[in-house]
Coordinates of C-alpha atoms in Angstrom, one line a residue:
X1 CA -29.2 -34.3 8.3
X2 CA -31.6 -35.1 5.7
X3 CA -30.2 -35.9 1.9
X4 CA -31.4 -33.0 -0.3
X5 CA -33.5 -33.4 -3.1
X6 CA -32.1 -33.4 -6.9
X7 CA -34.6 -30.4 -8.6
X8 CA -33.0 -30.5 -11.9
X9 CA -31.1 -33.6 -13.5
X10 CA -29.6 -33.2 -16.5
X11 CA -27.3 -36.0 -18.4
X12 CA -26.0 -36.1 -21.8
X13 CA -27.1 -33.2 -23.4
X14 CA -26.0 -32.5 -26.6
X15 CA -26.9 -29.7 -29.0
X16 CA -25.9 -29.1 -32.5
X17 CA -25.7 -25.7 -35.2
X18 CA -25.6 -26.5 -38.7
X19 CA -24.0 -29.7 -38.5
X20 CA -21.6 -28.0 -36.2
X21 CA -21.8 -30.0 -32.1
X22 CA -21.7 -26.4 -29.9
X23 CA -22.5 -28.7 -26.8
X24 CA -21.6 -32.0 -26.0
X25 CA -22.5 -34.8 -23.7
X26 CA -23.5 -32.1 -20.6
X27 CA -24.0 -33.8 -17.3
X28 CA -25.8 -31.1 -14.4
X29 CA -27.1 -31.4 -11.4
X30 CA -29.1 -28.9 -8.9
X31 CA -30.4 -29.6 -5.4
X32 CA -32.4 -28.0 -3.0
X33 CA -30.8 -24.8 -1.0
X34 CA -27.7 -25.3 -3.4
X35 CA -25.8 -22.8 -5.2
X36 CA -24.4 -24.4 -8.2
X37 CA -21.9 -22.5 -10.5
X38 CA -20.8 -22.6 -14.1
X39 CA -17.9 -21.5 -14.8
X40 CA -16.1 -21.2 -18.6
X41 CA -14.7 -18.7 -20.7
X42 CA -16.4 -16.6 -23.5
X43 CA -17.9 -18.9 -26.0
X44 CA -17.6 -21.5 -24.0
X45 CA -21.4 -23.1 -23.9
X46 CA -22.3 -21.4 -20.9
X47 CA -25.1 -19.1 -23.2
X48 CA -26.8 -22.3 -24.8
X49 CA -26.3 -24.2 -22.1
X50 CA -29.0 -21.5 -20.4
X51 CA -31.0 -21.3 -23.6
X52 CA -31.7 -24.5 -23.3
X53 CA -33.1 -25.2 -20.0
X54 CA -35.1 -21.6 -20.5
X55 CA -37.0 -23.3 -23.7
X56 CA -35.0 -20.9 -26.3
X57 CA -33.3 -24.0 -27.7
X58 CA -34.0 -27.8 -28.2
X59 CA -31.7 -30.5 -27.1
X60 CA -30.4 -32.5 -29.8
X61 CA -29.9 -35.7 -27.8
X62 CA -29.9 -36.4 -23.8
X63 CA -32.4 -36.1 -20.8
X64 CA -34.1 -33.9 -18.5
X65 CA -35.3 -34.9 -15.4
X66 CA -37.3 -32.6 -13.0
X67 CA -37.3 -33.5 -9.4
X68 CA -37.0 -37.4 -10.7
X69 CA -39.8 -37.3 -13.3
X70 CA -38.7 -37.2 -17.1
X71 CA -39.4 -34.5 -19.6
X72 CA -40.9 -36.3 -22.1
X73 CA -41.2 -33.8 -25.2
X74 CA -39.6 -30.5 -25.7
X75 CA -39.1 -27.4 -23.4
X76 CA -40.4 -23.9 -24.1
X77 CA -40.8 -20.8 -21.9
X78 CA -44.1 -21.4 -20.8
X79 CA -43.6 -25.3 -19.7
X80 CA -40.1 -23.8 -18.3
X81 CA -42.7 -21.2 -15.7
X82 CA -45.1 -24.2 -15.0
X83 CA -42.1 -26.8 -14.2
X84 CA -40.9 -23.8 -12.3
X85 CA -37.3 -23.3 -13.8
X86 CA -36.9 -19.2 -14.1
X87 CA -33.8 -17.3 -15.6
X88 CA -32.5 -14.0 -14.5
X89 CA -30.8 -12.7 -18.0
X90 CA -28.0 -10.1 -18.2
X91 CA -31.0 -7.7 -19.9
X92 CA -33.9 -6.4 -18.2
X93 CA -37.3 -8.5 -19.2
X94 CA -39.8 -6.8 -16.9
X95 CA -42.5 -4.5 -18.1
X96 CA -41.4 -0.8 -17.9
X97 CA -44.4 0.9 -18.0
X98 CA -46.2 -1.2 -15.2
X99 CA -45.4 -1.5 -11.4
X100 CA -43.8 -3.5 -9.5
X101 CA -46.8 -5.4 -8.3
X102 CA -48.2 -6.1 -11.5
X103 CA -44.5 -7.3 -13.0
X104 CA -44.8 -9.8 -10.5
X105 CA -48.4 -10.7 -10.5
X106 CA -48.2 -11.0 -14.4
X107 CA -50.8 -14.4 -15.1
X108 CA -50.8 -14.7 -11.4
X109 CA -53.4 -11.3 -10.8
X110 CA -55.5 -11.5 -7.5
X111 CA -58.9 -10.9 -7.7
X112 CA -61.9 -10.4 -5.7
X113 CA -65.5 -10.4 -6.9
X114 CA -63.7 -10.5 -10.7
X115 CA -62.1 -7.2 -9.9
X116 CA -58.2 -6.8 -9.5
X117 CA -57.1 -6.9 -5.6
X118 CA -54.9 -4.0 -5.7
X119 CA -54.7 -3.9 -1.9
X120 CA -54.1 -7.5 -1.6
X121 CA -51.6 -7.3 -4.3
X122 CA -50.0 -4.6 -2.7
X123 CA -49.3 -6.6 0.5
X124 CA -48.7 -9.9 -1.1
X125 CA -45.4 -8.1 -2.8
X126 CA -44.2 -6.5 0.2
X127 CA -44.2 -10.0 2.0
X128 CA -42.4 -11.8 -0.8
X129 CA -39.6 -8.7 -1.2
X130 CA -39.2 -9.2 2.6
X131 CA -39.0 -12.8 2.1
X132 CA -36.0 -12.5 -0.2
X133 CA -34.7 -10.1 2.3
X134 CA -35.1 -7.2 -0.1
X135 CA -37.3 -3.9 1.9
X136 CA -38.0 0.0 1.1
X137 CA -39.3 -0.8 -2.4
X138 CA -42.4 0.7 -3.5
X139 CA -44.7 -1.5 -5.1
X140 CA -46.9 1.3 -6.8
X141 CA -43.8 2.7 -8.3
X142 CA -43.1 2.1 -11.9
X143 CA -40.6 -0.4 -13.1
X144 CA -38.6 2.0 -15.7
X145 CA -37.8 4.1 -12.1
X146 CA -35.7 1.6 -10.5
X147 CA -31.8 1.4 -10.7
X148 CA -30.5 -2.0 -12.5
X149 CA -30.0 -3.8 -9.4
X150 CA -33.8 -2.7 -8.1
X151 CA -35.2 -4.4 -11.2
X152 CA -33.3 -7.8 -11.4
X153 CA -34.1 -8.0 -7.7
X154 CA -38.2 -7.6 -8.7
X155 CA -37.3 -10.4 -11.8
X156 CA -35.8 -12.1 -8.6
X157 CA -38.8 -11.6 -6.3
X158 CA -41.0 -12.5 -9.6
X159 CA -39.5 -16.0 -10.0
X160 CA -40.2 -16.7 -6.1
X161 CA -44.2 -15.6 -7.2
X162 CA -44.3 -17.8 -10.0
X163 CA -42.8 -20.7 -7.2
X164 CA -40.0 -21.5 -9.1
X165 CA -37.9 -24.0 -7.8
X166 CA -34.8 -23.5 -9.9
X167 CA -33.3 -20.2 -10.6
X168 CA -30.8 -19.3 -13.0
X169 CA -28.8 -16.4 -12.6
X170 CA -26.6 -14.9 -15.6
X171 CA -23.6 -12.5 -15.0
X172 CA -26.4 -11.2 -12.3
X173 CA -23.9 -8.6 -11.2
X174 CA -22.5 -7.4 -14.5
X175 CA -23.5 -3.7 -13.9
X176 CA -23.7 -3.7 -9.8
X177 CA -21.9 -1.5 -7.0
X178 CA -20.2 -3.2 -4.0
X179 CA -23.4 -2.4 -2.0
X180 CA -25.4 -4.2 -4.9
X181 CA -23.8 -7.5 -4.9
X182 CA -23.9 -7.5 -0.9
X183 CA -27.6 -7.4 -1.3
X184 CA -27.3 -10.1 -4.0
X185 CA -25.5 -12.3 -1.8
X186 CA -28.1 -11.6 0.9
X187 CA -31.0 -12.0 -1.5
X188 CA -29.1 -15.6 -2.9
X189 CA -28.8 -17.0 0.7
X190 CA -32.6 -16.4 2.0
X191 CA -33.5 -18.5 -1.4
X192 CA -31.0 -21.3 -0.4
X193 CA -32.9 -21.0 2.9
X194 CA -36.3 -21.8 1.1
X195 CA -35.3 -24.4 -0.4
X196 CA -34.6 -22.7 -3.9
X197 CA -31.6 -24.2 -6.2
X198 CA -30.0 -21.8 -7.9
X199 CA -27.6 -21.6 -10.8
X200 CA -25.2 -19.0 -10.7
X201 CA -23.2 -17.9 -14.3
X202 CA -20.3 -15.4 -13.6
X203 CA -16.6 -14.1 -14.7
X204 CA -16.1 -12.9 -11.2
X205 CA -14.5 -16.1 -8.9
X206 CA -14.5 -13.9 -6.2
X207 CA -18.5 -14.1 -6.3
X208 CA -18.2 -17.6 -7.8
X209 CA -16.1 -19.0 -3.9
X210 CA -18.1 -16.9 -2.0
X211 CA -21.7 -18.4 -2.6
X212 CA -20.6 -22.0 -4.1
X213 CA -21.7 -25.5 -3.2
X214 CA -20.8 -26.2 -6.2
X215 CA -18.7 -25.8 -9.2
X216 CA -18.9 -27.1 -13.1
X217 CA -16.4 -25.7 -15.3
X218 CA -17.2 -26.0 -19.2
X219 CA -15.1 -25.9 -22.0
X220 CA -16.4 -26.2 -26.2
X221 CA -19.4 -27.3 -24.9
X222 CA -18.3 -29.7 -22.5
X223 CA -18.2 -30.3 -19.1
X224 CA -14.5 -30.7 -18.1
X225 CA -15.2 -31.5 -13.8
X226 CA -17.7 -30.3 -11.3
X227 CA -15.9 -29.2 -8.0
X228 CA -17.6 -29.6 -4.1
X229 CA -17.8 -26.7 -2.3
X230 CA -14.1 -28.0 -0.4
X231 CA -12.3 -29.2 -3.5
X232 CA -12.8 -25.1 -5.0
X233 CA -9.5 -23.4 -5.8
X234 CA -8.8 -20.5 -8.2
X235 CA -5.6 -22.0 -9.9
X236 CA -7.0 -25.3 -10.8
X237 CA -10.6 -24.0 -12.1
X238 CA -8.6 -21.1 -14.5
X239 CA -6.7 -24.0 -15.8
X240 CA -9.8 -26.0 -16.4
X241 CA -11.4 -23.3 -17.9
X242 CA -8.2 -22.0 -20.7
X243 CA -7.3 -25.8 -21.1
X244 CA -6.2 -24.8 -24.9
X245 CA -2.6 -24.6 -26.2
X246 CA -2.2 -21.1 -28.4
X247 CA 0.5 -22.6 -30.0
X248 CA -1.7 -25.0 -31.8
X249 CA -4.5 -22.4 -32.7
X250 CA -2.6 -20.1 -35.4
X251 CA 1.3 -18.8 -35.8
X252 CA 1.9 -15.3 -37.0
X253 CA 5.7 -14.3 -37.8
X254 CA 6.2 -10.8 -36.3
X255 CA 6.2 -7.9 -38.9
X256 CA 9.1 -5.2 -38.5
X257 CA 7.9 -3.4 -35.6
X258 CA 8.5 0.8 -36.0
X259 CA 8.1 4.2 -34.5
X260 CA 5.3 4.9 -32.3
X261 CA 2.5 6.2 -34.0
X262 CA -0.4 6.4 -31.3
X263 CA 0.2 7.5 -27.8
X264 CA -2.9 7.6 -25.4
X265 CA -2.1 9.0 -22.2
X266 CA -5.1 9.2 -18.8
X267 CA -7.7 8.5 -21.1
X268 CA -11.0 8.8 -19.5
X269 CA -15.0 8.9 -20.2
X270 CA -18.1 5.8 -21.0
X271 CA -17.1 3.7 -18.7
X272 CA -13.1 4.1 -19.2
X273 CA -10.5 4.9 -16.1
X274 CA -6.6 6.8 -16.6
X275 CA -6.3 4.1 -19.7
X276 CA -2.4 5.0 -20.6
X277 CA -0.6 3.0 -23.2
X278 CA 1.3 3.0 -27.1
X279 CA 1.2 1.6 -30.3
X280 CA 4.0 1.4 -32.8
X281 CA 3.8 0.9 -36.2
X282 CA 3.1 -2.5 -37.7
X283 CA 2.5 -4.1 -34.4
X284 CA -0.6 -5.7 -33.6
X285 CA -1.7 -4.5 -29.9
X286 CA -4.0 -7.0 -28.0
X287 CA -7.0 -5.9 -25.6
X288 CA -7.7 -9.2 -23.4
X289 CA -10.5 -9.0 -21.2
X290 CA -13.8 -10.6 -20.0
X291 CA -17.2 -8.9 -21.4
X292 CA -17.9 -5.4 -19.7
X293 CA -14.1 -4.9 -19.3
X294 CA -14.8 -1.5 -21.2
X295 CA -12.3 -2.4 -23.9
X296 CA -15.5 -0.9 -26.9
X297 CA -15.8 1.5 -24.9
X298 CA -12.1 2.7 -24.6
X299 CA -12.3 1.6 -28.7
X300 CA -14.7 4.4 -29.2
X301 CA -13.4 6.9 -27.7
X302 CA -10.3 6.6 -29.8
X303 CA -12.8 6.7 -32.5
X304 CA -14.7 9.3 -31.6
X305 CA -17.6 7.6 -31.1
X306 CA -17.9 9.4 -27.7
X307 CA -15.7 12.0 -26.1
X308 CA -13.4 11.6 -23.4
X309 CA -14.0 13.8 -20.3
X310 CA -10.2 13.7 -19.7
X311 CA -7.1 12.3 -21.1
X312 CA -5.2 13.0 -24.2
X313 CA -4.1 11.0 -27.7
X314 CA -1.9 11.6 -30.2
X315 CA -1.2 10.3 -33.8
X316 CA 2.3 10.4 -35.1
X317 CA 3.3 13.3 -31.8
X318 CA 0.4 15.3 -32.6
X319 CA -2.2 15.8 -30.3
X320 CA -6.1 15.0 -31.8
X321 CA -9.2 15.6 -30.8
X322 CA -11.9 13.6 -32.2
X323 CA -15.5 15.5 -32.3
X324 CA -16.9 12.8 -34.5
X325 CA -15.7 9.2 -36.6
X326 CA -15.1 11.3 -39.7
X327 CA -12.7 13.4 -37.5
X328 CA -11.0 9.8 -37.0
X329 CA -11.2 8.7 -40.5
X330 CA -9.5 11.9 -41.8
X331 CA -6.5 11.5 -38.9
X332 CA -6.1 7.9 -40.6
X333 CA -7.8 5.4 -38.2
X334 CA -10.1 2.6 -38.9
X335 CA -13.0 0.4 -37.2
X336 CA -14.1 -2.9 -37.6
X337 CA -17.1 -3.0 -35.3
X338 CA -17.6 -5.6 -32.9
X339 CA -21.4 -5.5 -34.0
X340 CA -21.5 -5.7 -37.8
X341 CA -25.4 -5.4 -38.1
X342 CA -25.7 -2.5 -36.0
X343 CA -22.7 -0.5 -36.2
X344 CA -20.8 -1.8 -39.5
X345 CA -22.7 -2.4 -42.2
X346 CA -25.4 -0.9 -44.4
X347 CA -27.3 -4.3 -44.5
X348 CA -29.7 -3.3 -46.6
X349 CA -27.4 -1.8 -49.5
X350 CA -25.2 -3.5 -52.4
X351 CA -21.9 -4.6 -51.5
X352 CA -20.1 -1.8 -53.7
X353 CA -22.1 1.2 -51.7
X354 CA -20.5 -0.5 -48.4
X355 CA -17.0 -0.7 -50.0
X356 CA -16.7 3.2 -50.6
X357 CA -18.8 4.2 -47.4
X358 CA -15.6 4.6 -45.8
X359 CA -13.9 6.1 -48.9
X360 CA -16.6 9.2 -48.6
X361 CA -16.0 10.3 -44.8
X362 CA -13.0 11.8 -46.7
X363 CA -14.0 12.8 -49.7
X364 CA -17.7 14.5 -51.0
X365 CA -20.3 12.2 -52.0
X366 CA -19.9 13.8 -55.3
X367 CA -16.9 12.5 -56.1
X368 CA -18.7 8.8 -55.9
X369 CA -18.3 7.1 -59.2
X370 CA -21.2 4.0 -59.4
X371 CA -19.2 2.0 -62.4
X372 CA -15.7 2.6 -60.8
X373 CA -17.0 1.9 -57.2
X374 CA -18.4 -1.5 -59.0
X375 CA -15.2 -2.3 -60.1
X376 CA -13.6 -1.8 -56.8
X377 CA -15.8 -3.8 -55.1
X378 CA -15.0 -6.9 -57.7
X379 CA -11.7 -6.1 -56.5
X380 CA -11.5 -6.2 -52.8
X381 CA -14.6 -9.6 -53.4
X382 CA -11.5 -11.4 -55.3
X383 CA -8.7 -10.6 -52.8
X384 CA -10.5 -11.1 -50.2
X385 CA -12.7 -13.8 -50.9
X386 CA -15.8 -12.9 -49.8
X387 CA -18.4 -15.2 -51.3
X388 CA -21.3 -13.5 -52.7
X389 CA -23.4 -13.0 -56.2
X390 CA -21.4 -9.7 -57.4
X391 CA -21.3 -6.3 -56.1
X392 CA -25.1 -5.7 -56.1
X393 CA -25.9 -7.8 -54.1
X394 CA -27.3 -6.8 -50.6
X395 CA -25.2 -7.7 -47.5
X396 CA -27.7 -9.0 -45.4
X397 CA -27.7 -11.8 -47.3
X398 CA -24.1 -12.6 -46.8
X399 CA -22.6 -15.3 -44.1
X400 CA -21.7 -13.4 -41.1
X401 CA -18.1 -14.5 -42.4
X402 CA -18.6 -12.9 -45.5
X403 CA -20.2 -9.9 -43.8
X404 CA -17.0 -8.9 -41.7
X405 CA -15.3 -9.1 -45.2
X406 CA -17.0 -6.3 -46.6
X407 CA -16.6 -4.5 -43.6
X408 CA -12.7 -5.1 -43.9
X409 CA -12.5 -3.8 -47.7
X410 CA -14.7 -0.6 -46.5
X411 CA -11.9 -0.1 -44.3
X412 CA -9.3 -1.0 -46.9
X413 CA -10.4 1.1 -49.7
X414 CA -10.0 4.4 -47.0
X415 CA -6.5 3.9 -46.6
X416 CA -6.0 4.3 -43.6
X417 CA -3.2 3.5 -41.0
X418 CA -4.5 2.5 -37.4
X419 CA -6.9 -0.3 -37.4
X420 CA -9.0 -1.1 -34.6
X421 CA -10.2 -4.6 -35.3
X422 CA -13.5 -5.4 -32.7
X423 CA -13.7 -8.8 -31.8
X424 CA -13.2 -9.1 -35.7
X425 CA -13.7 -12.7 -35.8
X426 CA -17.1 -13.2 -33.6
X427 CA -19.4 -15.3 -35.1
X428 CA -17.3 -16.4 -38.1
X429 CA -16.4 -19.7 -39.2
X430 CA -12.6 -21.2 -39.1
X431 CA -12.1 -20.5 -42.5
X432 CA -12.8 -17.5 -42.4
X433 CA -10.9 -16.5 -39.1
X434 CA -7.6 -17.7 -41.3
X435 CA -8.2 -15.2 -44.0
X436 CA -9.3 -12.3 -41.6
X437 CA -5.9 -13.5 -39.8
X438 CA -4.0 -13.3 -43.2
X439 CA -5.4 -9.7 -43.8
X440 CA -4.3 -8.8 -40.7
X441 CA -1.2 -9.7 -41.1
X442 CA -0.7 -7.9 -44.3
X443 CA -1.9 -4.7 -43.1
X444 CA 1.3 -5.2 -40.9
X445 CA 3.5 -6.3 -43.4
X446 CA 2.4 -2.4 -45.0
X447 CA 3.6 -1.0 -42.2
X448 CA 0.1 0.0 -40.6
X449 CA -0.9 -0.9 -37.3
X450 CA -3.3 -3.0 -35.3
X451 CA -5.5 -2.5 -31.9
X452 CA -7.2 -5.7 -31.8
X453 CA -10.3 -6.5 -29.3
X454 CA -11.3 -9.8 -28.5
X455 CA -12.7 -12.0 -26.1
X456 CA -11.1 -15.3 -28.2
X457 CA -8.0 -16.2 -25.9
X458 CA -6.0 -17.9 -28.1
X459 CA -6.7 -15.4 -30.7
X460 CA -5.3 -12.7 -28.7
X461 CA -2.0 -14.7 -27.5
X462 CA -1.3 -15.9 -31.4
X463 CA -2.0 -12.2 -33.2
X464 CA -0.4 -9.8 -30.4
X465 CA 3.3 -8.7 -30.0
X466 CA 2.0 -6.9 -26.7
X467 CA -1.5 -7.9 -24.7
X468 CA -3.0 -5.4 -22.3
X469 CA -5.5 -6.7 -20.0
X470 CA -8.2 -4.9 -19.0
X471 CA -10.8 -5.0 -16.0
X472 CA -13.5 -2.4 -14.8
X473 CA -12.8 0.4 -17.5
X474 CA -8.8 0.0 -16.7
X475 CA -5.5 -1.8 -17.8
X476 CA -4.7 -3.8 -15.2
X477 CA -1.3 -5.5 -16.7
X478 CA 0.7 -4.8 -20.2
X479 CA 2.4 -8.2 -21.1
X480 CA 5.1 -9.0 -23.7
X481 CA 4.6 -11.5 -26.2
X482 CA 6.5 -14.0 -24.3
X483 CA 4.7 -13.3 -20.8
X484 CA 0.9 -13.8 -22.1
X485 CA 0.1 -17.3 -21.6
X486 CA -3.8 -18.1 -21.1
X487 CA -3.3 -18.3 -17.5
X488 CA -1.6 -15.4 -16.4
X489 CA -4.3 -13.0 -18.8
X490 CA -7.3 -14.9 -17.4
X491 CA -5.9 -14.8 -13.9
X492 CA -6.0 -10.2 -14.7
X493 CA -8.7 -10.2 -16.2
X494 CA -10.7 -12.2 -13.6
X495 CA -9.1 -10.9 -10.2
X496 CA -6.4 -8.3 -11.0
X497 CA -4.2 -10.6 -9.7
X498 CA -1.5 -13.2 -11.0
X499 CA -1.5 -16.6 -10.1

């Protein structure tokens, strides 16, 4: 059998943020007909390792060799097409508005006598859909028609147009159906046939063994071992991928632990399945799970962000029904959004106008007191830190650090007494993690409680007394403090299944 040939070499690839290494020393390798996985936890590398190879980010240090030859310069989309490395993202990047013959003729139009070929066009996309093993797709039909899976299998079919010879596929299945990731599979194994390498980024190892030759599992930026396609096993590449002792990260002494004061029972609605569980008061209440679990989702609902279609919750034994957030807000419950640009801040207005926005869902806007809402603000900027110019100034030009801050003394200043922190420290430096982990903790000390979202393993296993794990719009598995170890969460939320 002939040796395969390497398309895409990559060794020591290094890439700093800010004086801050995010990738380190990355060795990769993809051949010919091979299916070469990454595998790593949230935040582990795996999005700027794909940046960089699609152009969107520049290599600090380390080499890239394509089919032997050196790159000598730096990557960008277009040199990516004409080297003929394509990525498959998560989001949709085809044209909505235009057809599926003309998404994937785009720079490649066939003409005749300087006129567009539509007829040739026409049959040149029904032979490469049937190529890639994909049939009863209408090329004429508009893009914005097609179900998610449709369209990333056009982006797929529009790759094989543009002749790429690597393709790289991220969380390709996120939103797909069984009978969707059949197809996928199908689709992925008439490329290996071609001759097509392909790198595969998913949570879900049962995807991940199916259609591996190969397996690199990353860590903080670096590569911790590549497994052949006979060396794979699930234990050893969860390991691999947690790797991190919680004990080390942070240590939080329990706070007095109370009543119950939230009961949700058969929640359901957005994405959300017969979600069932309590929280007590001054207990912090951890939702583990990999991105798309539907743990925002379930947070809105409680929210009332969006409506449940079934299911019930109650504050303190009283059943609620949330038409709207300021419905929440009156009942006493809190949200620190998981996207602070979009969802929790006013970025475009003074810190003080933040601080009270909160404050006014329960009383009129009339009651609003510009000096006294100053001097609030000055307040919550010295106990909590947040490093800024004064109250006036506006929040979009605030660290994302200090932005979550502000969002926290919005929150503060409302009094509340449920708390649903989401992912609360995403994009925020170590220092200040530690003083959004101090807050939280004295919100417990006061005897309020704490539903805390994130996708930061150790994060979740330090801060919670209880960790439910969620997968698919439903808890899986409740565990006690003393049964959630990174292995045995990762092992739910990856398979529904313990180790």
């Amino acid at each position: 059998m002939p040796e395969k040939r390497c398309l895409l070499d990559i060794q020591g690839i290094s890439k700093q943020f800010s004086g801050v290494t995010v990738f380190s020393d990355f060795d990769f390798q993809v051949y010919e007909g091979e299916v070469h996985c990454l595998c790593g936890e949230n935040g582990a590398g795996k999005s700027t390792f794909i940046k960089i190879l699609a152009g969107a980010h520049q290599r600090d240090s380390g080499e890239i060799n394509i089919e032997g030859n050196p790159l000598q310069g730096k990557l960008n989309p277009a040199l990516c097409m004409k080297l003929g490395i394509q990525t498959i993202y998560q989001e949709h990047t085809l044209m909505q508005n235009m057809s599926v013959m003309e998404n994937l003729f785009i720079g490649k139009e066939v003409t005749k006598r300087l006129v567009l070929d539509r007829r040739q066009m026409y049959k040149e996309t029904l032979d490469v859909l049937a190529k890639i093993g994909v049939t009863g797709l209408d090329p004429q039909i508009p893009v914005r028609l097609l179900g998610t899976a449709q369209q990333k299998f056009v982006e797929i079919a529009k790759a094989f147009v543009q002749e790429a010879r690597v393709i790289i596929m991220d969380e390709p299945t996120a939103s797909f159906g069984c009978h969707e990731i059949e197809q996928l599979m199908s689709v992925i194994q008439a490329l290996k046939e071609k001759g097509v390498g392909i790198i595969y980024i998913s949570h879900h190892l049962e995807e991940v063994f199916r259609i591996a030759d190969k397996v690199t599992v990353i860590r903080d930026g670096r590569k911790i071992r590549t497994y052949d396609r006979t060396e794979i096993d699930e234990a050893s590449i969860i390991r691999d991928m947690v790797g991190r002792d919680a004990s080390m990260f942070y240590s939080r002494e329990a706070a007095g632990i109370g009543e119950t004061v939230m009961e949700v029972q058969n929640l359901s609605g957005g994405g959300v399945k017969d979600i069932s569980f309590s929280l007590r008061k001054g207990e912090v209440l951890g939702f583990a799970g990999l991105v798309g679990a539907g743990r925002t989702e379930m947070a809105e609902l409680l929210f009332g962000k969006k409506i449940p279609e079934s299911g019930e919750i109650m504050i303190s034994g009283e059943k609620v029904r949330f038409k709207a957030p300021k419905d929440a807000i009156k009942a006493g419950l809190c949200m620190i959004t998981e996207d602070r640009q979009l969802t929790g801040l006013f970025t475009r207005q003074k810190n003080s106008l933040n601080t009270i926005l909160a404050h006014s869902a329960k009383f009129p806007v009339r009651f609003m007191h510009p000096d006294r809402d100053k001097e609030t603000c000055c307040e919550y900027i010295e106990k909590l830190k947040i490093k800024c110019k004064g109250p006036d100034q506006q929040v979009r030009f605030l660290s994302g650090g200090n932005q979550q801050k502000v969002i926290l003394s919005k929150w503060f200043h409302s009094d509340g007494s449920i708390y649903i922190f989401d992912e609360p420290t995403r994009g925020v430096d170590i220092g200040a993690k530690e003083e959004i982990y101090k807050v939280m903790v004295e919100l417990c000390r006061q005897g309020k409680s704490i539903i805390m979202i994130s996708s930061d393993m150790p994060e979740v296993i330090a801060m919670s007394d209880r960790v439910m794990v969620m997968k698919d719009g439903s808890i899986l598995a409740e565990l006690s403090k003393e049964d959630a170890d990174s292995e045995t969460i990762l092992s739910y939320a990856l398979g529904g299944c313990k180790i």
